[in-house]
Amino acid sequence: MDASAIDLPNSSEDEKAISELAQTYRDIWSLLEERAPATVEEVPSTLHELSPPTPRAAWQELGRLATACETPSSLHGEKWVTIRLDGCMFGTLTKRMREAGLIGPGYSDEVGEIMQLCCRAMMDEFKGNIAYTHSDEMTILLTPRLTTTTGAAQDWVHGGRVQKWLSIGASVVTALFNRRLAQMAEERGIELPDNVIAHFDCRVGEFDSLDEALALILWRAFDCSVNCVQDGCHHGGAPIEIVQSDFSEKLKWLHKAGRLPLKPHQAYGSLFIRTMGEFDAVVPATNETVRVTRRVNVKVNDGAHGPQNLLLLPRNGMPLLPSEGDKRLELRNGSFWRYAGPSGTGQESNRASDAREDRKRRGRGRRQRRQ
């Protein structure tokens, strides 16, 4: 099994003035590159990957600038586009899930897997190139597309209509998440209470450059690096004085309570890259084995090659996005998923490109039968 690197267009930032957002992103990246990772007394670094210390105010400014780009009324094909989804009242939902016996105390691996599944389904539905998910949120990034003479994208799904993207994005994740909750309840022999139902909001952003778009993902990775420890203490039964204490005290408590390391997705989130992989397939009619190319979503921060914490990439001399030859793009067992579509089943697709391919295959079959 092989994978090819994601094909990203060149940024034009060298040809024009750097925006405030892109410059802030670069400044933070430089700090992460120059500074050594933080340490917490009594907590071995092997149990939790800590990022270099950086000013919280810088991250707040990065978030302010990034979210200011999440108000487009229409989408332009030459821009970088993001789709960001958040769970609504997710803390209340998880509490009700525990009360119903659907999940146990602490972090739920199954809920984390559902969020990753929903994230990959969004990549498939909207032809996303990059995605990052942690906790109850996800961000999907789409690279610039071929455009018409008026600047409209030629292959945005649903015609690139913002309202369509907002409604369909929220409905895809809401429907798939709740379907999986129902399956969990059935497996446990539990009748799912009416008040155990998830719903997600959705927002679309538009950015002039790759650095601007990556700023949004890096900002969310910072949020994960802070909130994972808070979440671990809150759901791990820590005393209220620990929950309200600073980051170091929380991490010390988790260590003393034997709760480190945290689960990888809980601690660092999951970064997926859409690329192409080569596989062996058998032709049913001839039983012949052939080499085929298929779309795959690869998890690149699984720790096999490089840190899991995205904020440690600059210090390790690694870009946020892998390029050709980067070992993070290797198709390792458990690190990649074939196209699944909005249902997450792998059995359906509403992509126009797939429909065209199906028509071509049927046409070839008819021509061969006539011959």
Coordinates of N, CA and C in Angstrom, one line a residue, residues 25-189:
Y25 N 0.4 34.1 12.8 CA 0.7 32.6 12.7 C 2.2 32.3 12.6
R26 N 2.9 33.1 11.8 CA 4.3 32.9 11.6 C 5.1 33.2 12.9
D27 N 4.6 34.2 13.6 CA 5.3 34.6 14.8 C 5.2 33.5 15.9
I28 N 4.0 33.0 16.0 CA 3.7 31.9 17.0 C 4.5 30.6 16.5
W29 N 4.5 30.4 15.2 CA 5.3 29.2 14.8 C 6.8 29.4 15.1
S30 N 7.3 30.6 15.0 CA 8.7 30.8 15.3 C 9.0 30.6 16.8
L31 N 8.1 31.0 17.6 CA 8.2 30.8 19.1 C 8.2 29.3 19.4
L32 N 7.3 28.6 18.8 CA 7.3 27.1 19.0 C 8.5 26.4 18.5
E33 N 9.1 27.0 17.5 CA 10.4 26.5 16.8 C 11.6 26.7 17.7
E34 N 11.6 27.9 18.3 CA 12.8 28.3 19.1 C 12.8 27.8 20.5
R35 N 11.7 27.7 21.1 CA 11.6 27.4 22.6 C 11.6 25.9 22.8
A36 N 12.2 25.5 23.9 CA 12.1 24.1 24.3 C 10.8 23.7 24.9
P37 N 10.4 22.5 24.8 CA 9.1 22.1 25.4 C 9.1 22.4 26.9
A38 N 7.9 22.7 27.4 CA 7.7 22.9 28.9 C 7.9 21.6 29.6
T39 N 8.2 21.8 30.9 CA 8.3 20.6 31.8 C 7.5 20.9 33.1
V40 N 7.0 19.8 33.6 CA 6.2 19.9 34.9 C 6.9 19.0 35.9
E41 N 7.3 19.5 37.0 CA 8.0 18.8 38.1 C 7.2 17.6 38.5
E42 N 7.8 16.4 38.6 CA 7.3 15.2 39.0 C 6.5 14.4 37.9
V43 N 6.4 15.0 36.7 CA 5.6 14.4 35.6 C 6.6 14.1 34.5
P44 N 6.9 12.8 34.3 CA 7.8 12.4 33.2 C 7.3 12.9 31.9
S45 N 8.3 13.4 31.0 CA 7.9 13.9 29.7 C 7.3 12.8 28.8
T46 N 7.7 11.5 29.1 CA 7.2 10.4 28.3 C 5.7 10.1 28.5
L47 N 5.1 10.7 29.5 CA 3.7 10.4 29.8 C 2.8 11.5 29.1
H48 N 3.3 12.6 28.8 CA 2.5 13.6 28.2 C 3.4 14.6 27.4
E49 N 3.1 14.8 26.1 CA 3.9 15.7 25.2 C 3.4 17.1 25.5
L50 N 4.3 17.9 26.1 CA 4.1 19.3 26.4 C 4.7 20.1 25.4
S51 N 4.0 21.2 25.0 CA 4.4 22.1 23.9 C 5.3 23.2 24.6
P52 N 6.1 23.9 23.8 CA 6.9 25.0 24.3 C 5.9 26.1 24.9
P53 N 6.4 26.8 25.9 CA 5.6 27.9 26.5 C 5.4 29.0 25.6
T54 N 4.2 29.5 25.4 CA 3.9 30.6 24.5 C 2.9 31.5 25.2
P55 N 2.9 32.8 24.9 CA 1.9 33.7 25.6 C 0.5 33.4 25.2
R56 N -0.4 33.3 26.2 CA -1.8 33.0 25.9 C -2.4 34.2 25.1
A57 N -1.9 35.4 25.3 CA -2.4 36.5 24.6 C -2.2 36.4 23.1
A58 N -1.1 35.8 22.7 CA -0.8 35.6 21.3 C -1.8 34.7 20.7
W59 N -2.2 33.6 21.4 CA -3.2 32.7 20.9 C -4.5 33.3 20.8
Q60 N -4.9 34.1 21.8 CA -6.2 34.8 21.8 C -6.3 35.7 20.6
E61 N -5.2 36.4 20.3 CA -5.1 37.3 19.1 C -5.3 36.4 17.8
L62 N -4.6 35.3 17.8 CA -4.7 34.4 16.6 C -6.1 34.0 16.4
G63 N -6.8 33.6 17.5 CA -8.1 33.1 17.4 C -9.1 34.2 16.9
R64 N -8.8 35.5 17.4 CA -9.7 36.6 17.1 C -9.6 36.9 15.6
L65 N -8.3 36.9 15.1 CA -8.1 37.1 13.6 C -8.7 36.0 12.8
A66 N -8.5 34.8 13.2 CA -9.0 33.6 12.4 C -10.5 33.6 12.3
T67 N -11.2 33.8 13.5 CA -12.7 33.7 13.5 C -13.3 34.9 12.7
A68 N -12.5 36.0 12.6 CA -13.0 37.1 11.8 C -13.2 36.8 10.3
C69 N -12.6 35.7 9.9 CA -12.7 35.3 8.5 C -13.8 34.3 8.3
E70 N -14.6 34.0 9.3 CA -15.6 33.0 9.2 C -17.0 33.6 9.0
T71 N -17.0 34.6 8.1 CA -18.3 35.2 7.8 C -18.5 35.5 6.3
P72 N -18.1 34.6 5.4 CA -18.3 34.8 4.0 C -19.7 34.7 3.6
S73 N -20.2 35.5 2.7 CA -21.5 35.4 2.1 C -21.5 34.5 0.9
S74 N -20.4 34.3 0.3 CA -20.2 33.4 -0.9 C -18.8 32.9 -0.9
L75 N -18.5 31.9 -1.6 CA -17.2 31.3 -1.7 C -16.5 31.5 -3.0
H76 N -15.3 31.8 -3.0 CA -14.5 32.0 -4.2 C -13.5 30.9 -4.4
G77 N -13.4 30.4 -5.6 CA -12.6 29.2 -5.9 C -11.1 29.4 -5.6
E78 N -10.6 30.6 -5.7 CA -9.2 30.8 -5.5 C -8.8 31.0 -4.0
K79 N -9.8 30.9 -3.1 CA -9.5 31.0 -1.7 C -9.4 29.7 -1.0
W80 N -8.8 29.7 0.2 CA -8.8 28.5 1.1 C -10.0 28.6 1.9
V81 N -10.8 27.5 2.0 CA -12.0 27.5 2.7 C -12.0 26.5 3.9
T82 N -12.6 26.9 5.0 CA -12.7 26.0 6.1 C -14.2 25.8 6.5
I83 N -14.4 24.6 7.1 CA -15.7 24.3 7.7 C -15.5 23.9 9.1
R84 N -16.1 24.5 10.1 CA -15.8 24.2 11.5 C -17.1 23.9 12.2
L85 N -17.1 22.8 12.9 CA -18.3 22.3 13.6 C -18.0 22.2 15.0
D86 N -19.0 22.5 15.9 CA -19.0 22.4 17.3 C -20.2 21.7 17.8
G87 N -20.0 20.8 18.8 CA -21.1 20.2 19.5 C -21.9 21.3 20.4
C88 N -23.2 21.2 20.4 CA -24.0 22.1 21.2 C -24.3 21.5 22.6
M89 N -24.0 22.2 23.7 CA -24.3 21.7 25.0 C -23.7 20.3 25.2
F90 N -22.5 20.0 24.7 CA -22.0 18.7 24.7 C -21.7 18.2 26.1
G91 N -21.3 19.0 27.0 CA -21.2 18.6 28.4 C -22.4 18.0 29.0
T92 N -23.6 18.7 28.7 CA -24.8 18.2 29.2 C -25.2 16.8 28.5
L93 N -24.8 16.7 27.2 CA -25.1 15.4 26.5 C -24.3 14.3 27.1
T94 N -23.0 14.5 27.4 CA -22.2 13.4 28.0 C -22.7 13.0 29.4
K95 N -23.1 14.0 30.1 CA -23.7 13.7 31.5 C -24.9 12.8 31.3
R96 N -25.8 13.1 30.4 CA -27.0 12.3 30.2 C -26.6 10.9 29.7
M97 N -25.6 10.8 28.8 CA -25.1 9.5 28.3 C -24.6 8.7 29.5
R98 N -23.9 9.2 30.4 CA -23.5 8.5 31.6 C -24.6 8.0 32.5
E99 N -25.6 8.9 32.7 CA -26.8 8.6 33.5 C -27.6 7.5 32.8
A100 N -27.5 7.4 31.5 CA -28.3 6.3 30.8 C -27.5 5.0 30.8
G101 N -26.2 5.1 31.2 CA -25.4 3.9 31.1 C -24.8 3.6 29.8
L102 N -24.8 4.7 28.9 CA -24.2 4.5 27.6 C -22.7 4.6 27.6
I103 N -22.1 5.4 28.4 CA -20.7 5.5 28.6 C -20.4 5.5 30.1
G104 N -19.1 5.2 30.4 CA -18.7 5.1 31.8 C -18.1 6.5 32.2
P105 N -17.5 6.5 33.4 CA -16.9 7.8 33.9 C -15.6 8.0 33.1
G106 N -15.2 9.3 33.1 CA -14.0 9.7 32.4 C -14.2 9.8 30.9
Y107 N -13.0 9.8 30.2 CA -13.0 9.9 28.7 C -13.6 8.6 28.1
S108 N -14.4 8.8 27.0 CA -15.0 7.7 26.3 C -14.3 7.5 25.0
D109 N -13.6 6.4 24.8 CA -12.9 6.0 23.5 C -13.9 6.0 22.4
E110 N -15.1 5.4 22.7 CA -16.1 5.3 21.6 C -16.6 6.6 21.1
V111 N -16.8 7.6 22.0 CA -17.3 8.9 21.6 C -16.2 9.6 20.8
G112 N -14.9 9.4 21.2 CA -13.8 9.9 20.4 C -13.7 9.3 19.0
E113 N -14.0 8.0 18.9 CA -13.9 7.4 17.6 C -15.1 7.9 16.7
I114 N -16.2 8.1 17.3 CA -17.4 8.7 16.6 C -17.0 10.1 16.0
M115 N -16.4 10.9 16.8 CA -16.0 12.2 16.4 C -15.0 12.1 15.2
Q116 N -14.0 11.2 15.3 CA -13.1 11.0 14.2 C -13.8 10.5 12.9
L117 N -14.8 9.6 13.1 CA -15.6 9.1 12.0 C -16.3 10.3 11.3
C118 N -17.0 11.1 12.1 CA -17.7 12.2 11.6 C -16.8 13.2 10.9
C119 N -15.6 13.4 11.4 CA -14.6 14.3 10.7 C -14.3 13.7 9.4
R120 N -14.0 12.5 9.3 CA -13.7 11.9 8.0 C -14.8 11.9 7.0
A121 N -16.1 11.7 7.5 CA -17.2 11.8 6.7 C -17.4 13.2 6.1
M122 N -17.1 14.2 6.9 CA -17.1 15.6 6.4 C -16.1 15.8 5.3
M123 N -14.9 15.2 5.5 CA -13.9 15.3 4.4 C -14.4 14.7 3.1
D124 N -15.0 13.6 3.3 CA -15.5 12.9 2.1 C -16.7 13.6 1.4
E125 N -17.6 14.1 2.2 CA -18.8 14.8 1.7 C -18.4 16.1 1.0
F126 N -17.4 16.9 1.5 CA -17.1 18.2 0.9 C -15.8 18.2 0.2
K127 N -15.2 17.0 -0.1 CA -13.9 16.9 -0.7 C -12.8 17.7 0.0
G128 N -12.8 17.6 1.3 CA -11.8 18.3 2.2 C -10.4 17.7 2.0
N129 N -9.4 18.5 2.1 CA -8.0 18.0 2.0 C -7.4 17.8 3.3
I130 N -7.7 18.5 4.3 CA -7.1 18.5 5.6 C -8.2 18.6 6.7
A131 N -8.1 17.9 7.8 CA -9.1 18.0 8.9 C -8.4 17.8 10.2
Y132 N -8.9 18.5 11.2 CA -8.4 18.3 12.6 C -9.6 18.3 13.5
T133 N -9.6 17.3 14.4 CA -10.7 17.2 15.3 C -10.2 16.9 16.7
H134 N -10.8 17.5 17.7 CA -10.6 17.1 19.1 C -11.8 17.5 19.9
S135 N -12.0 16.8 21.0 CA -13.2 17.0 21.9 C -14.4 16.9 21.1
D136 N -15.3 17.9 21.1 CA -16.6 17.9 20.4 C -16.5 18.8 19.1
E137 N -15.4 19.1 18.6 CA -15.3 20.0 17.4 C -14.4 19.4 16.3
M138 N -14.6 20.0 15.1 CA -13.7 19.6 14.0 C -13.6 20.7 13.0
T139 N -12.5 20.8 12.3 CA -12.2 21.8 11.3 C -11.8 21.1 10.0
I140 N -12.5 21.4 8.9 CA -12.1 20.8 7.6 C -11.6 21.9 6.8
L141 N -10.5 21.7 6.1 CA -9.8 22.7 5.2 C -9.8 22.2 3.8
L142 N -10.3 23.1 2.9 CA -10.3 22.8 1.4 C -9.3 23.7 0.7
T143 N -8.5 23.1 -0.2 CA -7.6 23.9 -1.0 C -8.3 24.7 -2.1
P144 N -7.7 25.7 -2.7 CA -8.3 26.4 -3.8 C -8.6 25.5 -4.9
R145 N -9.7 25.8 -5.7 CA -10.1 25.0 -6.8 C -9.9 25.7 -8.1
L146 N -10.1 24.9 -9.2 CA -10.2 25.5 -10.5 C -11.3 26.5 -10.6
T147 N -11.1 27.6 -11.2 CA -12.2 28.7 -11.2 C -12.6 29.0 -12.6
T148 N -13.8 29.6 -12.7 CA -14.3 30.1 -14.0 C -13.7 31.5 -14.2
T149 N -14.0 32.2 -15.3 CA -13.6 33.5 -15.5 C -14.1 34.5 -14.5
T150 N -15.2 34.2 -13.8 CA -15.7 35.1 -12.8 C -15.2 34.8 -11.4
G151 N -14.3 33.8 -11.3 CA -13.8 33.5 -10.0 C -14.5 32.4 -9.2
A152 N -15.6 31.9 -9.8 CA -16.4 30.8 -9.1 C -15.7 29.5 -9.2
A153 N -15.7 28.7 -8.2 CA -15.1 27.4 -8.2 C -15.9 26.4 -9.1
Q154 N -15.2 25.6 -9.9 CA -15.8 24.8 -10.8 C -16.3 23.5 -10.2
D155 N -15.7 23.1 -9.0 CA -16.1 21.8 -8.5 C -16.4 21.9 -7.0
W156 N -16.9 23.0 -6.5 CA -17.4 23.0 -5.1 C -18.6 22.1 -5.0
V157 N -18.7 21.3 -4.0 CA -19.9 20.5 -3.8 C -21.1 21.4 -3.5
H158 N -22.3 21.1 -3.9 CA -23.5 21.8 -3.7 C -23.3 23.3 -4.2
G159 N -22.6 23.4 -5.3 CA -22.4 24.7 -6.0 C -21.7 25.7 -5.1
G160 N -21.1 25.3 -4.0 CA -20.4 26.3 -3.2 C -21.3 27.3 -2.5
R161 N -22.6 26.9 -2.3 CA -23.5 27.9 -1.7 C -23.4 27.8 -0.2
V162 N -23.0 28.9 0.5 CA -22.7 28.9 1.9 C -23.8 28.3 2.7
Q163 N -25.1 28.7 2.5 CA -26.2 28.2 3.3 C -26.3 26.7 3.2
K164 N -26.1 26.2 2.0 CA -26.1 24.8 1.7 C -25.1 24.1 2.6
W165 N -23.9 24.7 2.5 CA -22.8 24.1 3.3 C -23.0 24.1 4.8
L166 N -23.6 25.2 5.3 CA -23.9 25.2 6.7 C -24.9 24.2 7.1
S167 N -26.0 24.1 6.4 CA -27.1 23.2 6.8 C -26.7 21.7 6.5
I168 N -26.0 21.4 5.4 CA -25.7 20.0 5.1 C -24.5 19.6 6.0
G169 N -23.6 20.5 6.3 CA -22.5 20.1 7.2 C -23.0 19.8 8.6
A170 N -23.8 20.6 9.1 CA -24.4 20.3 10.5 C -25.2 19.1 10.5
S171 N -26.0 18.8 9.4 CA -26.9 17.7 9.4 C -26.1 16.4 9.2
V172 N -25.0 16.4 8.4 CA -24.2 15.2 8.2 C -23.6 14.7 9.5
V173 N -23.0 15.6 10.3 CA -22.4 15.2 11.6 C -23.4 14.9 12.6
T174 N -24.5 15.7 12.7 CA -25.6 15.4 13.6 C -26.2 14.0 13.4
A175 N -26.5 13.7 12.1 CA -27.2 12.4 11.8 C -26.2 11.3 12.1
L176 N -25.0 11.4 11.6 CA -24.0 10.2 11.8 C -23.7 10.0 13.3
F177 N -23.5 11.1 14.0 CA -23.2 10.9 15.5 C -24.4 10.2 16.2
N178 N -25.6 10.7 15.9 CA -26.8 10.1 16.6 C -27.0 8.7 16.2
R179 N -26.7 8.4 14.9 CA -26.9 7.0 14.5 C -25.9 6.1 15.2
R180 N -24.7 6.5 15.4 CA -23.7 5.7 16.2 C -24.1 5.6 17.7
L181 N -24.7 6.7 18.2 CA -25.2 6.6 19.6 C -26.3 5.5 19.7
A182 N -27.2 5.5 18.7 CA -28.2 4.5 18.7 C -27.7 3.1 18.6
Q183 N -26.6 2.9 17.9 CA -26.0 1.6 17.7 C -25.3 1.2 19.1
M184 N -24.7 2.2 19.7 CA -24.1 1.9 21.0 C -25.1 1.4 22.0
A185 N -26.3 2.1 22.0 CA -27.4 1.7 23.0 C -27.9 0.3 22.7
E186 N -28.0 0.0 21.4 CA -28.5 -1.3 21.0 C -27.5 -2.4 21.4
E187 N -26.2 -2.1 21.3 CA -25.2 -3.1 21.7 C -25.3 -3.4 23.2
R188 N -25.6 -2.4 24.0 CA -25.7 -2.5 25.4 C -27.1 -2.9 25.9
G189 N -28.0 -3.1 25.0 CA -29.3 -3.4 25.5 C -30.0 -2.3 26.2

